[in-house]
C-alpha atoms as an extended CHARMM CRD file, in Angstrom:
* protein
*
       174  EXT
         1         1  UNK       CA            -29.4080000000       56.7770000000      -13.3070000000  PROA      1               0.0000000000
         2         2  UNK       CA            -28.1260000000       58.4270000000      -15.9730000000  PROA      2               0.0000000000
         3         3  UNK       CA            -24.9170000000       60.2310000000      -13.8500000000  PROA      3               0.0000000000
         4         4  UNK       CA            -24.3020000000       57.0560000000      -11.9270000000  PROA      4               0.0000000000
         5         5  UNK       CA            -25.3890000000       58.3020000000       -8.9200000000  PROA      5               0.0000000000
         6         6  UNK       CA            -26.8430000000       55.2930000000       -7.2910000000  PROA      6               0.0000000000
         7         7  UNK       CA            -27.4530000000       56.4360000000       -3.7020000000  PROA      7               0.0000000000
         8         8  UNK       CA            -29.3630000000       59.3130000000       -4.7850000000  PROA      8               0.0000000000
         9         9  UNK       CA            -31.7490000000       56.8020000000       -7.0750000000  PROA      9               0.0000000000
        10        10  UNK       CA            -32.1620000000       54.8100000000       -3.8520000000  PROA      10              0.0000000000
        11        11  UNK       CA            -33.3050000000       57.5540000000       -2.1010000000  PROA      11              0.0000000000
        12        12  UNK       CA            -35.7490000000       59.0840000000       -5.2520000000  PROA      12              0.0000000000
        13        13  UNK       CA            -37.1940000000       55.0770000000       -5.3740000000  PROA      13              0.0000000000
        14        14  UNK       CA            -38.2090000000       54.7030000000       -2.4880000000  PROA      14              0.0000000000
        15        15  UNK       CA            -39.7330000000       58.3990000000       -2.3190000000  PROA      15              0.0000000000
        16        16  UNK       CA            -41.3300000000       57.4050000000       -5.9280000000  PROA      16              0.0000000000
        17        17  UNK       CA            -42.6210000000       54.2020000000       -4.1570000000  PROA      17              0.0000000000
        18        18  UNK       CA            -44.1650000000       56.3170000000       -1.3020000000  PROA      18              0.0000000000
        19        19  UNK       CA            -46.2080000000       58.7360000000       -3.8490000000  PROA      19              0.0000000000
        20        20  UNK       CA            -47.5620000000       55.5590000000       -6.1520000000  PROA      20              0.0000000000
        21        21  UNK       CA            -48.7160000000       53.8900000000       -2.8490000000  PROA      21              0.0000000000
        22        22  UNK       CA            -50.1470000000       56.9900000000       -1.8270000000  PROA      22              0.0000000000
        23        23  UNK       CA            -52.2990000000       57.1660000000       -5.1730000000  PROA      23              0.0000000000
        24        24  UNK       CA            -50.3640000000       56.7240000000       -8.4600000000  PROA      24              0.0000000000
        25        25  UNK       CA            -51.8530000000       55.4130000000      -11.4180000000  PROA      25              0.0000000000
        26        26  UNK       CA            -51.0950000000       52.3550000000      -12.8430000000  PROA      26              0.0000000000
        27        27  UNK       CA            -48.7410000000       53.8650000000      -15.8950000000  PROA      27              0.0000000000
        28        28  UNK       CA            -46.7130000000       55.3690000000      -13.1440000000  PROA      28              0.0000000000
        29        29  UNK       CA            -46.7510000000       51.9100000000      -11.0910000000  PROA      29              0.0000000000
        30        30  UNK       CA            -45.8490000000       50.2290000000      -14.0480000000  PROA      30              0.0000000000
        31        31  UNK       CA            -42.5340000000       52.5150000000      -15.1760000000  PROA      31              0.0000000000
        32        32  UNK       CA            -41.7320000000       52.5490000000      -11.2550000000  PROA      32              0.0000000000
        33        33  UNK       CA            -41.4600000000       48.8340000000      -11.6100000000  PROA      33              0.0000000000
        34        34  UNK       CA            -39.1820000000       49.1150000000      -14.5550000000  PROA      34              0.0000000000
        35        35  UNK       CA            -36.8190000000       52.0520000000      -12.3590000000  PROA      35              0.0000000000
        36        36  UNK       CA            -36.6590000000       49.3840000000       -9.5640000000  PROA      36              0.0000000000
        37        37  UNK       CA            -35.5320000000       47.0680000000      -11.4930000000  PROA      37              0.0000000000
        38        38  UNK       CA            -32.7210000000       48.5800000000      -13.3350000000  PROA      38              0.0000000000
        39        39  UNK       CA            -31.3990000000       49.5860000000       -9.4400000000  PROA      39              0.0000000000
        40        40  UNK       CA            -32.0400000000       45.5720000000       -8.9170000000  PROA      40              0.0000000000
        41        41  UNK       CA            -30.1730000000       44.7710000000      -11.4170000000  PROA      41              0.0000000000
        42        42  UNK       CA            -27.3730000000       47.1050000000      -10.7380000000  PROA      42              0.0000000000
        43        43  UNK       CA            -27.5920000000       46.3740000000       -7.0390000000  PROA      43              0.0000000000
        44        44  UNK       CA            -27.1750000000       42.3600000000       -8.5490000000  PROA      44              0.0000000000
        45        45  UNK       CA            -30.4130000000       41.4920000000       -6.9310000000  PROA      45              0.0000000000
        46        46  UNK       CA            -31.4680000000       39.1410000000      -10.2850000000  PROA      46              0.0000000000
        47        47  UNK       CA            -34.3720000000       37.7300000000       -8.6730000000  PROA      47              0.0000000000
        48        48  UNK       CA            -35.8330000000       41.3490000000       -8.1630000000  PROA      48              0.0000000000
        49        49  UNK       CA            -34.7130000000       42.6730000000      -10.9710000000  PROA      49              0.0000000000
        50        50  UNK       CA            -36.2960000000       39.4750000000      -13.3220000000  PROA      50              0.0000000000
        51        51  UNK       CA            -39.5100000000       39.5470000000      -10.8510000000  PROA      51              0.0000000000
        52        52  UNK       CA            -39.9650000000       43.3440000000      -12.2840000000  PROA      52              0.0000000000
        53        53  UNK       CA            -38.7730000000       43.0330000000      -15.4470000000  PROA      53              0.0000000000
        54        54  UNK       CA            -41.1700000000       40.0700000000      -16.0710000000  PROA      54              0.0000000000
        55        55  UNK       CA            -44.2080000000       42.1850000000      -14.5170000000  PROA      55              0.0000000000
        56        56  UNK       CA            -43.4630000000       45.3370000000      -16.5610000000  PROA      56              0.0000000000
        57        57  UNK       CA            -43.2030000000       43.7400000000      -20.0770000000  PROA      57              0.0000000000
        58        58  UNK       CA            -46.8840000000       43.5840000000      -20.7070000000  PROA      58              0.0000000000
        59        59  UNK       CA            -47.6530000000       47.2630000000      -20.3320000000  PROA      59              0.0000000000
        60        60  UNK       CA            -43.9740000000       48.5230000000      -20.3360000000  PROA      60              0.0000000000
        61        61  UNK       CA            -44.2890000000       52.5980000000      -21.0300000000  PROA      61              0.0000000000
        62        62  UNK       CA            -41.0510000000       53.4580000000      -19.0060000000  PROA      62              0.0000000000
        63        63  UNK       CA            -39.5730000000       54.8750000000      -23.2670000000  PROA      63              0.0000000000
        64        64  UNK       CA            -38.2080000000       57.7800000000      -21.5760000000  PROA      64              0.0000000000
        65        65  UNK       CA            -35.5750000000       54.9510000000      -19.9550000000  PROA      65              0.0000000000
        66        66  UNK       CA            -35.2300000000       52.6630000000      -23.4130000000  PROA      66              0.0000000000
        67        67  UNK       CA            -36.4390000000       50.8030000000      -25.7810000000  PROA      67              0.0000000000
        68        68  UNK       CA            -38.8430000000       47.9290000000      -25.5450000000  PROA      68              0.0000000000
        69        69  UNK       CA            -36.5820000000       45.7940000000      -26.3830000000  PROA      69              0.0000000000
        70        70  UNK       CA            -34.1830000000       45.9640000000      -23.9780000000  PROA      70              0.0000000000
        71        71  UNK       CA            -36.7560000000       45.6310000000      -21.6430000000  PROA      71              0.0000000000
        72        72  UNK       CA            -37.1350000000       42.2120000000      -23.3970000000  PROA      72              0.0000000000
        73        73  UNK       CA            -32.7480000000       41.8140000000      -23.3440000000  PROA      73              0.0000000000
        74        74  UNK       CA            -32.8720000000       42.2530000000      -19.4470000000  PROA      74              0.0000000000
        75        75  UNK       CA            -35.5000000000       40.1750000000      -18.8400000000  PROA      75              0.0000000000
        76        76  UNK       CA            -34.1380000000       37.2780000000      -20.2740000000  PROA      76              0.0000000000
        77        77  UNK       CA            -30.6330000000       38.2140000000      -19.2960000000  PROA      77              0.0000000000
        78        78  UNK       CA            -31.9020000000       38.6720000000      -15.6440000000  PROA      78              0.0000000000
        79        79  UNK       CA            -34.0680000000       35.4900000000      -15.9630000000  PROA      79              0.0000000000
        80        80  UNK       CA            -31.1790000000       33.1010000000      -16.8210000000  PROA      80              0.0000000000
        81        81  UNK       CA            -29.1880000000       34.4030000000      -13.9290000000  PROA      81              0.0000000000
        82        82  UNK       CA            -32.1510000000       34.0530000000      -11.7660000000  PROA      82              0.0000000000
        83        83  UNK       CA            -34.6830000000       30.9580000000      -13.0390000000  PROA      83              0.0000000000
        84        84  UNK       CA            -34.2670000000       27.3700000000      -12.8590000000  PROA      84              0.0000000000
        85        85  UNK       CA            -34.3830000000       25.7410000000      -15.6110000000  PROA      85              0.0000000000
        86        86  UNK       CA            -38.7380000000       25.3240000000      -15.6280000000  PROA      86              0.0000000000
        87        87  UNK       CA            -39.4190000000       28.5310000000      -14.8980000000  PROA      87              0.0000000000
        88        88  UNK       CA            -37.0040000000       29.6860000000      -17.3070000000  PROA      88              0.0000000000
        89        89  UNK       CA            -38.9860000000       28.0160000000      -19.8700000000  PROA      89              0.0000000000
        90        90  UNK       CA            -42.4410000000       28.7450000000      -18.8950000000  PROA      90              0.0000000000
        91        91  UNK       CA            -41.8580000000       32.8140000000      -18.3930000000  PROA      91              0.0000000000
        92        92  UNK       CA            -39.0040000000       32.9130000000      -20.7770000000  PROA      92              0.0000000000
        93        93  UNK       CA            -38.7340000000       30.5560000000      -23.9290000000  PROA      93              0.0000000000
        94        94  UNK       CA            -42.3170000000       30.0560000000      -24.4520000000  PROA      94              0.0000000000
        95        95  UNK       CA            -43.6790000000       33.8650000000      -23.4300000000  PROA      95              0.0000000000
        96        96  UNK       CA            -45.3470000000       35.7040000000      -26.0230000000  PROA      96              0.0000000000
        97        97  UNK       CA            -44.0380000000       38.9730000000      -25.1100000000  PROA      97              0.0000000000
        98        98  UNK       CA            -40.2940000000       37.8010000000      -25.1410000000  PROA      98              0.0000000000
        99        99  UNK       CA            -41.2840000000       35.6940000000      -28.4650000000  PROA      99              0.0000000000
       100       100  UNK       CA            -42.7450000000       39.1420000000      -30.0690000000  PROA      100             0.0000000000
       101       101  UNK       CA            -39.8800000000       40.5490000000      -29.8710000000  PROA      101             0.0000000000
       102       102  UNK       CA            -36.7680000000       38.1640000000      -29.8160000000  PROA      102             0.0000000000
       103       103  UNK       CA            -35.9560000000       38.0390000000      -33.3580000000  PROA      103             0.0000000000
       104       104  UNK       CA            -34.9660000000       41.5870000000      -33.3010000000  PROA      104             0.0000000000
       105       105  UNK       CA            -32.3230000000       40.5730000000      -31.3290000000  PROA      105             0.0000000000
       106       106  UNK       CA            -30.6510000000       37.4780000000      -32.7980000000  PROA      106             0.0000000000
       107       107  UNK       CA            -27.9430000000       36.9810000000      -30.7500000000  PROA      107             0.0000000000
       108       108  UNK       CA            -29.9390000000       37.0010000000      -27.6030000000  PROA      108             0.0000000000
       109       109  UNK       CA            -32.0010000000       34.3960000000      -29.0310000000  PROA      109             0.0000000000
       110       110  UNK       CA            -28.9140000000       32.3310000000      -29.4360000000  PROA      110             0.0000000000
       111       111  UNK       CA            -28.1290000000       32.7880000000      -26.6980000000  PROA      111             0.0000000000
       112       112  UNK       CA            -31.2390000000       31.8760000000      -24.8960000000  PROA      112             0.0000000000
       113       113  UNK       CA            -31.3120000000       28.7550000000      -26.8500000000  PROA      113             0.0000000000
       114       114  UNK       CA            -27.8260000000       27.6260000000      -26.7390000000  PROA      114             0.0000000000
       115       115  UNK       CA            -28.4260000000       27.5200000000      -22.9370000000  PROA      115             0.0000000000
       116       116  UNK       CA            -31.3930000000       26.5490000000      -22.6270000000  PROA      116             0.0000000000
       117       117  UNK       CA            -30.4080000000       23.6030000000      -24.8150000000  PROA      117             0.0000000000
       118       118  UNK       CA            -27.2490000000       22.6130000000      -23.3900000000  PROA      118             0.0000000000
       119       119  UNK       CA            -25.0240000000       23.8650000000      -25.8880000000  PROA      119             0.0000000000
       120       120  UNK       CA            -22.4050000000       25.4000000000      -23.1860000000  PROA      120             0.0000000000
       121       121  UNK       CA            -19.9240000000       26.1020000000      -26.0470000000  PROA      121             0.0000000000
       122       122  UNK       CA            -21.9880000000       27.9710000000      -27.9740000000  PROA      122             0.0000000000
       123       123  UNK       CA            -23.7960000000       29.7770000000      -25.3720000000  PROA      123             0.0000000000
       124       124  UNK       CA            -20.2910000000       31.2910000000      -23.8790000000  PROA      124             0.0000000000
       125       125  UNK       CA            -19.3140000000       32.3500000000      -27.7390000000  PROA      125             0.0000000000
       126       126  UNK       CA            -22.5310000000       34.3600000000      -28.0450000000  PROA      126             0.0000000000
       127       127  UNK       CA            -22.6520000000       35.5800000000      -24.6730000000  PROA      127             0.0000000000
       128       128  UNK       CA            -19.5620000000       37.3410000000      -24.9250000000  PROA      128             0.0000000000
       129       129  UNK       CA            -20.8540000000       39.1920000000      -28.6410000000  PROA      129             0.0000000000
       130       130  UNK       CA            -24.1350000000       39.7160000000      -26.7390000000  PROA      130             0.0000000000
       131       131  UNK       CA            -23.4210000000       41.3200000000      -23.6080000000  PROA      131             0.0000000000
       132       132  UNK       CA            -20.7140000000       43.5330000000      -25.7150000000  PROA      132             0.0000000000
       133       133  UNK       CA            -22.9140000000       44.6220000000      -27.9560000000  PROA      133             0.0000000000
       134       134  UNK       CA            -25.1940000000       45.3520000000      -25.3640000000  PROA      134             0.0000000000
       135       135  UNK       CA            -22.6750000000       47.7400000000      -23.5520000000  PROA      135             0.0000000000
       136       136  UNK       CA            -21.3140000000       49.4390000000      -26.7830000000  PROA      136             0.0000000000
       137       137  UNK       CA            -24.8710000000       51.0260000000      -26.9130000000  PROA      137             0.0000000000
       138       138  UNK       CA            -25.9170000000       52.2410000000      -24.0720000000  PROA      138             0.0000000000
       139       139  UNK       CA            -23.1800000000       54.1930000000      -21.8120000000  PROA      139             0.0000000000
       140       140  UNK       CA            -25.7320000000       54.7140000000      -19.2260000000  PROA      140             0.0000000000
       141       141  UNK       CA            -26.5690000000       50.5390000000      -18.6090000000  PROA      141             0.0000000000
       142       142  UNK       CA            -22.7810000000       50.0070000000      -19.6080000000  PROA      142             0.0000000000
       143       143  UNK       CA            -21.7380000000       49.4240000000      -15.9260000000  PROA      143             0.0000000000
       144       144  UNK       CA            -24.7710000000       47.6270000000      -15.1300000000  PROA      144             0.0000000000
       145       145  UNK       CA            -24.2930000000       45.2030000000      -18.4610000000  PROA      145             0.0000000000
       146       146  UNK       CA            -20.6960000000       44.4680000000      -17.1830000000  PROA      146             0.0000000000
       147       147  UNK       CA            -21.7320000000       43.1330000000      -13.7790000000  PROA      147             0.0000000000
       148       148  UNK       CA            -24.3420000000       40.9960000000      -15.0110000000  PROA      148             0.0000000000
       149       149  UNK       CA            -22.0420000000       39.5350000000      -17.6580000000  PROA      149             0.0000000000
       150       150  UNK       CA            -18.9420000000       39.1690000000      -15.0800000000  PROA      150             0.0000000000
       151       151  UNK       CA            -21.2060000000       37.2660000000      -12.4520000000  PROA      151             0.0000000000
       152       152  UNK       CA            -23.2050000000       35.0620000000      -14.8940000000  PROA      152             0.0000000000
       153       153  UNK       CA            -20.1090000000       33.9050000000      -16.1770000000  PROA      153             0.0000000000
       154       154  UNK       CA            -18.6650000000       33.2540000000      -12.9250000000  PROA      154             0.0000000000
       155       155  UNK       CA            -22.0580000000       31.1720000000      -11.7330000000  PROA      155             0.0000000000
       156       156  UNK       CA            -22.6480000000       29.7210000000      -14.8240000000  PROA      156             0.0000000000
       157       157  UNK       CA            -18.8100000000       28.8840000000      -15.4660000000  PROA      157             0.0000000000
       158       158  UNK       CA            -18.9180000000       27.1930000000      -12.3050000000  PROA      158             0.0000000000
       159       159  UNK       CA            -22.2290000000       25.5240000000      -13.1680000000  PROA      159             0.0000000000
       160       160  UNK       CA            -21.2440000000       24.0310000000      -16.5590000000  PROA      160             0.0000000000
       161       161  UNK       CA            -18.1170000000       23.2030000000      -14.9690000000  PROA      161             0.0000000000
       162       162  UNK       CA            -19.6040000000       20.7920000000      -12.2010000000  PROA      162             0.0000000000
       163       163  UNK       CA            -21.8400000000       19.4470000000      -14.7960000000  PROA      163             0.0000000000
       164       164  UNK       CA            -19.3140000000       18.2560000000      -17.2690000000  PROA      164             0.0000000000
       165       165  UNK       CA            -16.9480000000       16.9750000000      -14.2680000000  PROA      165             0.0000000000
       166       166  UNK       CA            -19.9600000000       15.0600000000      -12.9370000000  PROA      166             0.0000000000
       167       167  UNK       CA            -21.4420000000       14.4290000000      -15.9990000000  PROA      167             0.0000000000
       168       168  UNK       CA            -24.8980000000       15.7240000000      -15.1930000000  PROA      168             0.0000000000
       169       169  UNK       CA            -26.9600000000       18.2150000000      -16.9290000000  PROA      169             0.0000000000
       170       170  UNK       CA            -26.7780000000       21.2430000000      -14.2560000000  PROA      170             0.0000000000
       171       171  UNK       CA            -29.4210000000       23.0960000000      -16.2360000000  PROA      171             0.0000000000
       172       172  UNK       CA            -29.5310000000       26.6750000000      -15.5330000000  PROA      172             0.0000000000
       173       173  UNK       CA            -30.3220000000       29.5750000000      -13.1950000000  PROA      173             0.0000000000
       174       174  UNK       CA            -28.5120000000       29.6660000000       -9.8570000000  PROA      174             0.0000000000
């Protein structure tokens, strides 16, 4: 992951895969889940890449890859892409894990909540600071960061968009 060669973490995935189902621990099951879903999320499968993200936060020990709290950033970032609007509250907003560890991060929790509550304006001002931030830190999840911000604008653009011109609340995920 960290040279950008994304065929060859494919390939070392699914081999990984093969050995934990052939008798890996739970620790290794657990940062395998967190490896699969940074290729989800690069590979734009959201609903994967939330799914694992989401399973992994309880026990995450994948440090080696980053921080717990970006574990916590792509969850939510990967959950508001990929949840409607219910789910995104129930396994989102309200968790305790995301909760924990949300104030860290201020501008994701502005973001979060600027969605969540409607606010379009304010959620596309803070996304942009977010997701930029985000990127400036990390050259390695730089490329991934981009395409997540690039297509939840698009989706979400498109979403708010509709909403306003039909004057409906669209509410969120896609």
């Amino acid at each position: 992951m960290y040279y950008g060669d994304w065929h060859a973490v494919k390939d070392l995935l699914a081999k990984a895969q093969r050995l934990c189902d052939s008798g890996g621990d739970w620790e290794r099951k657990n940062k395998l889940k967190v490896y699969q879903a940074v290729f989800a999320m690069y590979s734009r499968d959201f609903k994967l890449a939330s799914s694992l993200f989401h399973e992994a936060l309880a026990t995450f020990s994948a440090t080696e890859l980053f921080p717990y709290s970006r574990v916590v950033f792509y969850a939510v970032i990967t959950s508001i892409i990929a949840m409607d609007r219910v789910a995104l509250k129930a396994k989102v907003v309200d968790a305790p894990e995301v909760l924990t560890t949300i104030n860290q991060n201020p501008a994701l929790q502005q973001f979060l909540d600027a969605l969540y509550g409607c606010q379009y304006k304010q959620f596309f001002q803070v996304s942009n600071w977010t997701m930029q931030a985000r990127m400036g830190r990390s050259h390695m999840h730089a490329p991934v960061c981009m395409s997540v911000w690039v297509w939840m604008h698009a989706c979400l653009h498109a979403r708010v968009h509709v909403g306003l011109v039909v004057g409906v609340d669209v509410g969120v995920g896609v």
